[in-house]
């Protein structure tokens, strides 16, 4: 796969460039789950002077020929390598190492993520981050997760009735994402918690997959209602009866 060649080239550049004090790989390949459709994803931590002088597009072109390099809405540079294969590169400085400790989870083992750590500063910070995120466990957290699902579903139902179809699709996408979290929690299938749609077809029941694929207020509520009740039963919570009745009416 071209991705393996790209990863090897990034590793080599990190070894050869003394301005890069630390680097890590994250995502599918770090977790050992990458395939021909996966991105390659890196954090590169430069000494401040080297980062200030850096041209991100030129650096990406040293990895392999690029068709385009764009800075996305999260501040990460995305390189489109031939294929097309996406490469995500977060060009940061050593001052940003501490921020890695604020990640909700790393999603892979430390050894598979660390590409370079010249000063020994990155590895302990990365090791302090849990491999998997903390999951909603008590009744309050579960109720908040389910409530956020209801929030988006009610919005979707109202804007659909108003005729704002594009806005409804946006709200339904948020509701569907929360339904996937609810289903993963109810099924105990939380490996892909950070990206709940990942491998959902293989990891979640077909009824959940069908409801999300349909993504109408009625389909999402039909499945979400059952998931909500299951989670409440497991945590000892009580369903909001009045809201359930109104959602039954809205999604009818």
PDB file of C-alpha atoms in Angstrom:
ATOM      1  CA  UNK A   1       0.000   0.000   0.000  1.00  0.00           C
ATOM      2  CA  UNK A   2       1.134   3.517  -0.743  1.00  0.00           C
ATOM      3  CA  UNK A   3       0.304   4.412   2.863  1.00  0.00           C
ATOM      4  CA  UNK A   4       3.119   2.197   4.149  1.00  0.00           C
ATOM      5  CA  UNK A   5       5.555   3.991   1.843  1.00  0.00           C
ATOM      6  CA  UNK A   6       4.301   7.378   3.037  1.00  0.00           C
ATOM      7  CA  UNK A   7       4.644   6.387   6.693  1.00  0.00           C
ATOM      8  CA  UNK A   8       8.178   5.099   6.121  1.00  0.00           C
ATOM      9  CA  UNK A   9       9.114   8.335   4.377  1.00  0.00           C
ATOM     10  CA  UNK A  10       7.716  10.482   7.210  1.00  0.00           C
ATOM     11  CA  UNK A  11       9.658   8.406   9.739  1.00  0.00           C
ATOM     12  CA  UNK A  12      12.838   8.933   7.739  1.00  0.00           C
ATOM     13  CA  UNK A  13      12.294  12.687   7.500  1.00  0.00           C
ATOM     14  CA  UNK A  14      11.712  12.853  11.265  1.00  0.00           C
ATOM     15  CA  UNK A  15      14.986  11.008  11.874  1.00  0.00           C
ATOM     16  CA  UNK A  16      16.915  13.260   9.476  1.00  0.00           C
ATOM     17  CA  UNK A  17      15.516  16.637  10.587  1.00  0.00           C
ATOM     18  CA  UNK A  18      17.001  17.826  13.912  1.00  0.00           C
ATOM     19  CA  UNK A  19      14.417  20.612  13.987  1.00  0.00           C
ATOM     20  CA  UNK A  20      11.775  17.978  14.689  1.00  0.00           C
ATOM     21  CA  UNK A  21      12.206  17.268  18.395  1.00  0.00           C
ATOM     22  CA  UNK A  22       9.293  14.851  18.677  1.00  0.00           C
ATOM     23  CA  UNK A  23       6.668  13.269  16.442  1.00  0.00           C
ATOM     24  CA  UNK A  24       3.789  10.861  16.766  1.00  0.00           C
ATOM     25  CA  UNK A  25       1.524   8.942  14.442  1.00  0.00           C
ATOM     26  CA  UNK A  26      -2.143   8.573  15.320  1.00  0.00           C
ATOM     27  CA  UNK A  27      -5.232   7.111  13.685  1.00  0.00           C
ATOM     28  CA  UNK A  28      -5.849   3.796  11.960  1.00  0.00           C
ATOM     29  CA  UNK A  29      -2.280   2.797  11.186  1.00  0.00           C
ATOM     30  CA  UNK A  30      -1.091   3.530  14.718  1.00  0.00           C
ATOM     31  CA  UNK A  31      -3.895   1.284  15.958  1.00  0.00           C
ATOM     32  CA  UNK A  32      -2.959  -1.466  13.512  1.00  0.00           C
ATOM     33  CA  UNK A  33      -6.251  -1.086  11.630  1.00  0.00           C
ATOM     34  CA  UNK A  34      -5.169   0.813   8.522  1.00  0.00           C
ATOM     35  CA  UNK A  35      -6.131  -0.329   5.052  1.00  0.00           C
ATOM     36  CA  UNK A  36      -5.963   1.020   1.489  1.00  0.00           C
ATOM     37  CA  UNK A  37      -8.716   3.532   2.305  1.00  0.00           C
ATOM     38  CA  UNK A  38      -7.089   4.943   5.454  1.00  0.00           C
ATOM     39  CA  UNK A  39      -5.366   8.278   5.939  1.00  0.00           C
ATOM     40  CA  UNK A  40      -1.864   8.722   7.330  1.00  0.00           C
ATOM     41  CA  UNK A  41      -1.859  11.060  10.320  1.00  0.00           C
ATOM     42  CA  UNK A  42       0.957  12.710  12.244  1.00  0.00           C
ATOM     43  CA  UNK A  43       1.768  15.314  14.859  1.00  0.00           C
ATOM     44  CA  UNK A  44       5.174  16.891  14.184  1.00  0.00           C
ATOM     45  CA  UNK A  45       6.642  18.925  17.045  1.00  0.00           C
ATOM     46  CA  UNK A  46       9.406  21.312  15.982  1.00  0.00           C
ATOM     47  CA  UNK A  47      11.649  23.583  17.957  1.00  0.00           C
ATOM     48  CA  UNK A  48       9.989  27.018  17.716  1.00  0.00           C
ATOM     49  CA  UNK A  49      12.521  28.597  15.344  1.00  0.00           C
ATOM     50  CA  UNK A  50      12.314  25.666  12.949  1.00  0.00           C
ATOM     51  CA  UNK A  51       8.508  25.769  12.979  1.00  0.00           C
ATOM     52  CA  UNK A  52       8.495  29.510  12.304  1.00  0.00           C
ATOM     53  CA  UNK A  53      10.622  29.000   9.203  1.00  0.00           C
ATOM     54  CA  UNK A  54       8.661  26.001   7.965  1.00  0.00           C
ATOM     55  CA  UNK A  55       6.672  25.874   4.733  1.00  0.00           C
ATOM     56  CA  UNK A  56       4.112  23.100   5.432  1.00  0.00           C
ATOM     57  CA  UNK A  57       3.343  22.472   1.757  1.00  0.00           C
ATOM     58  CA  UNK A  58       7.017  22.141   0.896  1.00  0.00           C
ATOM     59  CA  UNK A  59       7.535  19.765   3.832  1.00  0.00           C
ATOM     60  CA  UNK A  60       4.663  17.555   2.662  1.00  0.00           C
ATOM     61  CA  UNK A  61       6.135  17.513  -0.848  1.00  0.00           C
ATOM     62  CA  UNK A  62       9.294  16.010   0.637  1.00  0.00           C
ATOM     63  CA  UNK A  63       7.211  13.010   1.703  1.00  0.00           C
ATOM     64  CA  UNK A  64       5.839  12.351  -1.802  1.00  0.00           C
ATOM     65  CA  UNK A  65       4.410  14.305  -4.735  1.00  0.00           C
ATOM     66  CA  UNK A  66       1.325  16.222  -3.659  1.00  0.00           C
ATOM     67  CA  UNK A  67      -1.673  17.334  -5.665  1.00  0.00           C
ATOM     68  CA  UNK A  68      -2.795  19.867  -3.058  1.00  0.00           C
ATOM     69  CA  UNK A  69      -2.050  20.895   0.514  1.00  0.00           C
ATOM     70  CA  UNK A  70      -4.803  22.685   2.423  1.00  0.00           C
ATOM     71  CA  UNK A  71      -5.151  23.861   6.008  1.00  0.00           C
ATOM     72  CA  UNK A  72      -8.441  22.498   7.309  1.00  0.00           C
ATOM     73  CA  UNK A  73     -10.895  24.068   9.734  1.00  0.00           C
ATOM     74  CA  UNK A  74      -9.083  22.496  12.703  1.00  0.00           C
ATOM     75  CA  UNK A  75      -5.705  23.965  11.793  1.00  0.00           C
ATOM     76  CA  UNK A  76      -4.300  20.686  10.456  1.00  0.00           C
ATOM     77  CA  UNK A  77      -2.599  20.591   7.076  1.00  0.00           C
ATOM     78  CA  UNK A  78      -4.041  17.976   4.736  1.00  0.00           C
ATOM     79  CA  UNK A  79      -1.916  16.726   1.848  1.00  0.00           C
ATOM     80  CA  UNK A  80      -3.524  14.934  -1.072  1.00  0.00           C
ATOM     81  CA  UNK A  81      -1.027  12.374  -2.285  1.00  0.00           C
ATOM     82  CA  UNK A  82      -1.603  10.398  -5.500  1.00  0.00           C
ATOM     83  CA  UNK A  83      -4.335   7.807  -5.130  1.00  0.00           C
ATOM     84  CA  UNK A  84      -5.804  10.028  -3.782  1.00  0.00           C
ATOM     85  CA  UNK A  85      -4.528   9.368  -0.264  1.00  0.00           C
ATOM     86  CA  UNK A  86      -4.994  11.917   2.492  1.00  0.00           C
ATOM     87  CA  UNK A  87      -2.167  12.786   4.823  1.00  0.00           C
ATOM     88  CA  UNK A  88      -2.950  14.813   7.948  1.00  0.00           C
ATOM     89  CA  UNK A  89      -0.021  16.754   9.390  1.00  0.00           C
ATOM     90  CA  UNK A  90      -0.322  18.822  12.545  1.00  0.00           C
ATOM     91  CA  UNK A  91       2.740  21.098  12.462  1.00  0.00           C
ATOM     92  CA  UNK A  92       3.285  22.198  16.065  1.00  0.00           C
ATOM     93  CA  UNK A  93       6.130  23.103  18.416  1.00  0.00           C
ATOM     94  CA  UNK A  94       7.604  21.543  21.505  1.00  0.00           C
ATOM     95  CA  UNK A  95       5.469  23.966  23.529  1.00  0.00           C
ATOM     96  CA  UNK A  96       2.442  21.968  22.348  1.00  0.00           C
ATOM     97  CA  UNK A  97       3.626  18.676  23.848  1.00  0.00           C
ATOM     98  CA  UNK A  98       1.718  19.405  27.065  1.00  0.00           C
ATOM     99  CA  UNK A  99      -1.529  19.732  25.084  1.00  0.00           C
ATOM    100  CA  UNK A 100      -1.238  16.079  24.041  1.00  0.00           C
ATOM    101  CA  UNK A 101      -1.965  15.240  27.678  1.00  0.00           C
ATOM    102  CA  UNK A 102      -5.399  16.834  27.278  1.00  0.00           C
ATOM    103  CA  UNK A 103      -6.520  14.392  24.579  1.00  0.00           C
ATOM    104  CA  UNK A 104      -9.561  12.315  25.629  1.00  0.00           C
ATOM    105  CA  UNK A 105      -7.813   9.168  24.379  1.00  0.00           C
ATOM    106  CA  UNK A 106      -4.939   8.094  22.162  1.00  0.00           C
ATOM    107  CA  UNK A 107      -6.578   5.090  20.501  1.00  0.00           C
ATOM    108  CA  UNK A 108      -3.373   3.071  20.227  1.00  0.00           C
ATOM    109  CA  UNK A 109      -0.357   1.931  22.195  1.00  0.00           C
ATOM    110  CA  UNK A 110       2.377   4.432  22.999  1.00  0.00           C
ATOM    111  CA  UNK A 111       5.079   2.393  21.262  1.00  0.00           C
ATOM    112  CA  UNK A 112       3.160   2.308  17.988  1.00  0.00           C
ATOM    113  CA  UNK A 113       2.528   6.051  18.089  1.00  0.00           C
ATOM    114  CA  UNK A 114       5.891   7.598  18.976  1.00  0.00           C
ATOM    115  CA  UNK A 115       7.908   8.312  15.836  1.00  0.00           C
ATOM    116  CA  UNK A 116      10.572  10.522  17.431  1.00  0.00           C
ATOM    117  CA  UNK A 117      11.265  11.813  20.929  1.00  0.00           C
ATOM    118  CA  UNK A 118      14.719  13.341  20.953  1.00  0.00           C
ATOM    119  CA  UNK A 119      14.368  15.001  24.352  1.00  0.00           C
ATOM    120  CA  UNK A 120      12.232  12.343  26.032  1.00  0.00           C
ATOM    121  CA  UNK A 121       9.390  14.803  26.651  1.00  0.00           C
ATOM    122  CA  UNK A 122       6.627  13.362  24.480  1.00  0.00           C
ATOM    123  CA  UNK A 123       6.527   9.724  25.604  1.00  0.00           C
ATOM    124  CA  UNK A 124       5.529  10.292  29.264  1.00  0.00           C
ATOM    125  CA  UNK A 125       2.869  12.816  28.288  1.00  0.00           C
ATOM    126  CA  UNK A 126       1.407  10.449  25.706  1.00  0.00           C
ATOM    127  CA  UNK A 127       1.517   7.584  28.218  1.00  0.00           C
ATOM    128  CA  UNK A 128      -0.581   9.652  30.634  1.00  0.00           C
ATOM    129  CA  UNK A 129      -3.462   9.703  28.128  1.00  0.00           C
ATOM    130  CA  UNK A 130      -5.826   6.712  28.369  1.00  0.00           C
ATOM    131  CA  UNK A 131      -5.814   4.429  25.350  1.00  0.00           C
ATOM    132  CA  UNK A 132      -9.624   4.488  25.277  1.00  0.00           C
ATOM    133  CA  UNK A 133     -11.836   7.404  26.394  1.00  0.00           C
ATOM    134  CA  UNK A 134     -13.843   7.406  29.586  1.00  0.00           C
ATOM    135  CA  UNK A 135     -17.380   6.277  28.808  1.00  0.00           C
ATOM    136  CA  UNK A 136     -20.636   7.577  30.280  1.00  0.00           C
ATOM    137  CA  UNK A 137     -21.243   5.383  33.308  1.00  0.00           C
ATOM    138  CA  UNK A 138     -23.517   6.932  35.882  1.00  0.00           C
ATOM    139  CA  UNK A 139     -27.189   7.835  35.361  1.00  0.00           C
ATOM    140  CA  UNK A 140     -26.458  11.550  34.956  1.00  0.00           C
ATOM    141  CA  UNK A 141     -23.911  10.992  32.171  1.00  0.00           C
ATOM    142  CA  UNK A 142     -26.170   8.518  30.383  1.00  0.00           C
ATOM    143  CA  UNK A 143     -29.112  10.886  30.683  1.00  0.00           C
ATOM    144  CA  UNK A 144     -27.008  13.692  29.188  1.00  0.00           C
ATOM    145  CA  UNK A 145     -25.952  11.528  26.229  1.00  0.00           C
ATOM    146  CA  UNK A 146     -29.555  10.540  25.528  1.00  0.00           C
ATOM    147  CA  UNK A 147     -30.741  14.095  26.068  1.00  0.00           C
ATOM    148  CA  UNK A 148     -28.334  15.379  23.442  1.00  0.00           C
ATOM    149  CA  UNK A 149     -29.794  12.830  21.037  1.00  0.00           C
ATOM    150  CA  UNK A 150     -33.276  14.217  21.792  1.00  0.00           C
ATOM    151  CA  UNK A 151     -32.041  17.782  21.340  1.00  0.00           C
ATOM    152  CA  UNK A 152     -30.963  17.168  17.756  1.00  0.00           C
ATOM    153  CA  UNK A 153     -33.971  15.001  16.973  1.00  0.00           C
ATOM    154  CA  UNK A 154     -36.492  17.619  18.115  1.00  0.00           C
ATOM    155  CA  UNK A 155     -34.677  20.298  16.117  1.00  0.00           C
ATOM    156  CA  UNK A 156     -34.684  18.043  13.046  1.00  0.00           C
ATOM    157  CA  UNK A 157     -38.402  17.344  13.371  1.00  0.00           C
ATOM    158  CA  UNK A 158     -39.294  21.028  13.605  1.00  0.00           C
ATOM    159  CA  UNK A 159     -37.110  22.264  10.747  1.00  0.00           C
ATOM    160  CA  UNK A 160     -38.359  19.377   8.596  1.00  0.00           C
ATOM    161  CA  UNK A 161     -41.922  20.526   9.246  1.00  0.00           C
ATOM    162  CA  UNK A 162     -40.890  24.070   8.320  1.00  0.00           C
ATOM    163  CA  UNK A 163     -39.480  22.832   5.009  1.00  0.00           C
ATOM    164  CA  UNK A 164     -35.796  23.479   5.783  1.00  0.00           C
ATOM    165  CA  UNK A 165     -34.617  20.204   4.343  1.00  0.00           C
ATOM    166  CA  UNK A 166     -30.883  20.938   4.341  1.00  0.00           C
ATOM    167  CA  UNK A 167     -30.929  22.158   7.924  1.00  0.00           C
ATOM    168  CA  UNK A 168     -32.912  19.043   8.848  1.00  0.00           C
ATOM    169  CA  UNK A 169     -30.256  16.801   7.284  1.00  0.00           C
ATOM    170  CA  UNK A 170     -27.586  18.528   9.344  1.00  0.00           C
ATOM    171  CA  UNK A 171     -29.540  18.064  12.586  1.00  0.00           C
ATOM    172  CA  UNK A 172     -30.362  14.457  11.730  1.00  0.00           C
ATOM    173  CA  UNK A 173     -26.684  13.717  11.178  1.00  0.00           C
ATOM    174  CA  UNK A 174     -25.969  14.923  14.726  1.00  0.00           C
ATOM    175  CA  UNK A 175     -28.873  12.862  16.077  1.00  0.00           C
ATOM    176  CA  UNK A 176     -27.602   9.786  14.210  1.00  0.00           C
ATOM    177  CA  UNK A 177     -24.120  10.199  15.682  1.00  0.00           C
ATOM    178  CA  UNK A 178     -25.564  10.327  19.191  1.00  0.00           C
ATOM    179  CA  UNK A 179     -27.699   7.279  18.457  1.00  0.00           C
ATOM    180  CA  UNK A 180     -24.564   5.389  17.469  1.00  0.00           C
ATOM    181  CA  UNK A 181     -22.980   6.317  20.804  1.00  0.00           C
ATOM    182  CA  UNK A 182     -26.115   5.136  22.615  1.00  0.00           C
ATOM    183  CA  UNK A 183     -26.097   1.858  20.702  1.00  0.00           C
ATOM    184  CA  UNK A 184     -22.392   1.276  21.306  1.00  0.00           C
ATOM    185  CA  UNK A 185     -22.857   1.859  25.020  1.00  0.00           C
ATOM    186  CA  UNK A 186     -25.884  -0.430  25.172  1.00  0.00           C
ATOM    187  CA  UNK A 187     -24.101  -3.165  23.195  1.00  0.00           C
ATOM    188  CA  UNK A 188     -20.780  -2.837  24.988  1.00  0.00           C
ATOM    189  CA  UNK A 189     -19.135  -2.201  21.609  1.00  0.00           C
ATOM    190  CA  UNK A 190     -17.020   0.809  22.475  1.00  0.00           C
ATOM    191  CA  UNK A 191     -13.688   0.187  20.723  1.00  0.00           C
ATOM    192  CA  UNK A 192     -14.488   2.893  18.168  1.00  0.00           C
ATOM    193  CA  UNK A 193     -16.091   5.298  20.617  1.00  0.00           C
ATOM    194  CA  UNK A 194     -14.315   8.387  19.315  1.00  0.00           C
ATOM    195  CA  UNK A 195     -15.638   7.739  15.788  1.00  0.00           C
ATOM    196  CA  UNK A 196     -18.846   5.802  16.444  1.00  0.00           C
ATOM    197  CA  UNK A 197     -19.675   5.257  12.763  1.00  0.00           C
ATOM    198  CA  UNK A 198     -16.381   3.451  12.139  1.00  0.00           C
ATOM    199  CA  UNK A 199     -17.009  -0.258  11.404  1.00  0.00           C
ATOM    200  CA  UNK A 200     -20.588   0.182  12.644  1.00  0.00           C
ATOM    201  CA  UNK A 201     -21.882  -2.222   9.997  1.00  0.00           C
ATOM    202  CA  UNK A 202     -19.715  -4.978  11.479  1.00  0.00           C
ATOM    203  CA  UNK A 203     -19.988  -4.076  15.150  1.00  0.00           C
ATOM    204  CA  UNK A 204     -23.591  -3.000  15.705  1.00  0.00           C
ATOM    205  CA  UNK A 205     -26.921  -4.769  15.103  1.00  0.00           C
ATOM    206  CA  UNK A 206     -28.447  -4.440  11.652  1.00  0.00           C
ATOM    207  CA  UNK A 207     -31.479  -2.615  13.083  1.00  0.00           C
ATOM    208  CA  UNK A 208     -29.244   0.204  14.350  1.00  0.00           C
ATOM    209  CA  UNK A 209     -27.366   0.385  11.075  1.00  0.00           C
ATOM    210  CA  UNK A 210     -30.646   0.508   9.144  1.00  0.00           C
ATOM    211  CA  UNK A 211     -32.045   3.292  11.338  1.00  0.00           C
ATOM    212  CA  UNK A 212     -28.940   5.428  10.889  1.00  0.00           C
ATOM    213  CA  UNK A 213     -28.843   4.729   7.148  1.00  0.00           C
ATOM    214  CA  UNK A 214     -32.467   5.866   6.852  1.00  0.00           C
ATOM    215  CA  UNK A 215     -31.906   8.838   9.186  1.00  0.00           C
ATOM    216  CA  UNK A 216     -35.474  10.072   9.290  1.00  0.00           C
ATOM    217  CA  UNK A 217     -36.915  11.393  12.567  1.00  0.00           C
ATOM    218  CA  UNK A 218     -39.175   8.343  12.765  1.00  0.00           C
ATOM    219  CA  UNK A 219     -36.399   5.798  12.153  1.00  0.00           C
ATOM    220  CA  UNK A 220     -33.952   7.424  14.544  1.00  0.00           C
ATOM    221  CA  UNK A 221     -36.540   7.805  17.280  1.00  0.00           C
ATOM    222  CA  UNK A 222     -37.776   4.229  16.905  1.00  0.00           C
ATOM    223  CA  UNK A 223     -34.270   2.897  17.516  1.00  0.00           C
ATOM    224  CA  UNK A 224     -33.195   5.658  19.895  1.00  0.00           C
ATOM    225  CA  UNK A 225     -36.228   5.153  22.112  1.00  0.00           C
ATOM    226  CA  UNK A 226     -35.334   1.504  22.669  1.00  0.00           C
ATOM    227  CA  UNK A 227     -31.668   2.291  23.267  1.00  0.00           C
ATOM    228  CA  UNK A 228     -32.567   5.043  25.720  1.00  0.00           C
ATOM    229  CA  UNK A 229     -34.812   2.717  27.726  1.00  0.00           C
ATOM    230  CA  UNK A 230     -32.141   0.004  27.744  1.00  0.00           C
ATOM    231  CA  UNK A 231     -29.515   2.399  29.066  1.00  0.00           C
ATOM    232  CA  UNK A 232     -31.849   3.773  31.718  1.00  0.00           C
ATOM    233  CA  UNK A 233     -32.697   0.261  32.872  1.00  0.00           C
ATOM    234  CA  UNK A 234     -28.990  -0.522  33.197  1.00  0.00           C
ATOM    235  CA  UNK A 235     -28.224   2.605  35.210  1.00  0.00           C
ATOM    236  CA  UNK A 236     -31.394   2.818  37.278  1.00  0.00           C
ATOM    237  CA  UNK A 237     -32.631   5.997  35.636  1.00  0.00           C
ATOM    238  CA  UNK A 238     -36.197   6.960  34.798  1.00  0.00           C
ATOM    239  CA  UNK A 239     -37.362   7.981  31.310  1.00  0.00           C
ATOM    240  CA  UNK A 240     -38.750  11.490  30.830  1.00  0.00           C
ATOM    241  CA  UNK A 241     -42.291  10.312  30.176  1.00  0.00           C
ATOM    242  CA  UNK A 242     -43.705  13.603  28.894  1.00  0.00           C
ATOM    243  CA  UNK A 243     -40.831  14.078  26.439  1.00  0.00           C
ATOM    244  CA  UNK A 244     -41.161  10.486  25.241  1.00  0.00           C
ATOM    245  CA  UNK A 245     -44.839  11.071  24.529  1.00  0.00           C
ATOM    246  CA  UNK A 246     -44.108  14.223  22.560  1.00  0.00           C
ATOM    247  CA  UNK A 247     -41.333  12.526  20.577  1.00  0.00           C
ATOM    248  CA  UNK A 248     -43.702   9.650  19.832  1.00  0.00           C
ATOM    249  CA  UNK A 249     -46.084  12.224  18.356  1.00  0.00           C
ATOM    250  CA  UNK A 250     -43.414  14.185  16.454  1.00  0.00           C
ATOM    251  CA  UNK A 251     -41.885  11.076  14.888  1.00  0.00           C
ATOM    252  CA  UNK A 252     -45.208   9.408  14.030  1.00  0.00           C
TER     253      UNK A 252
END
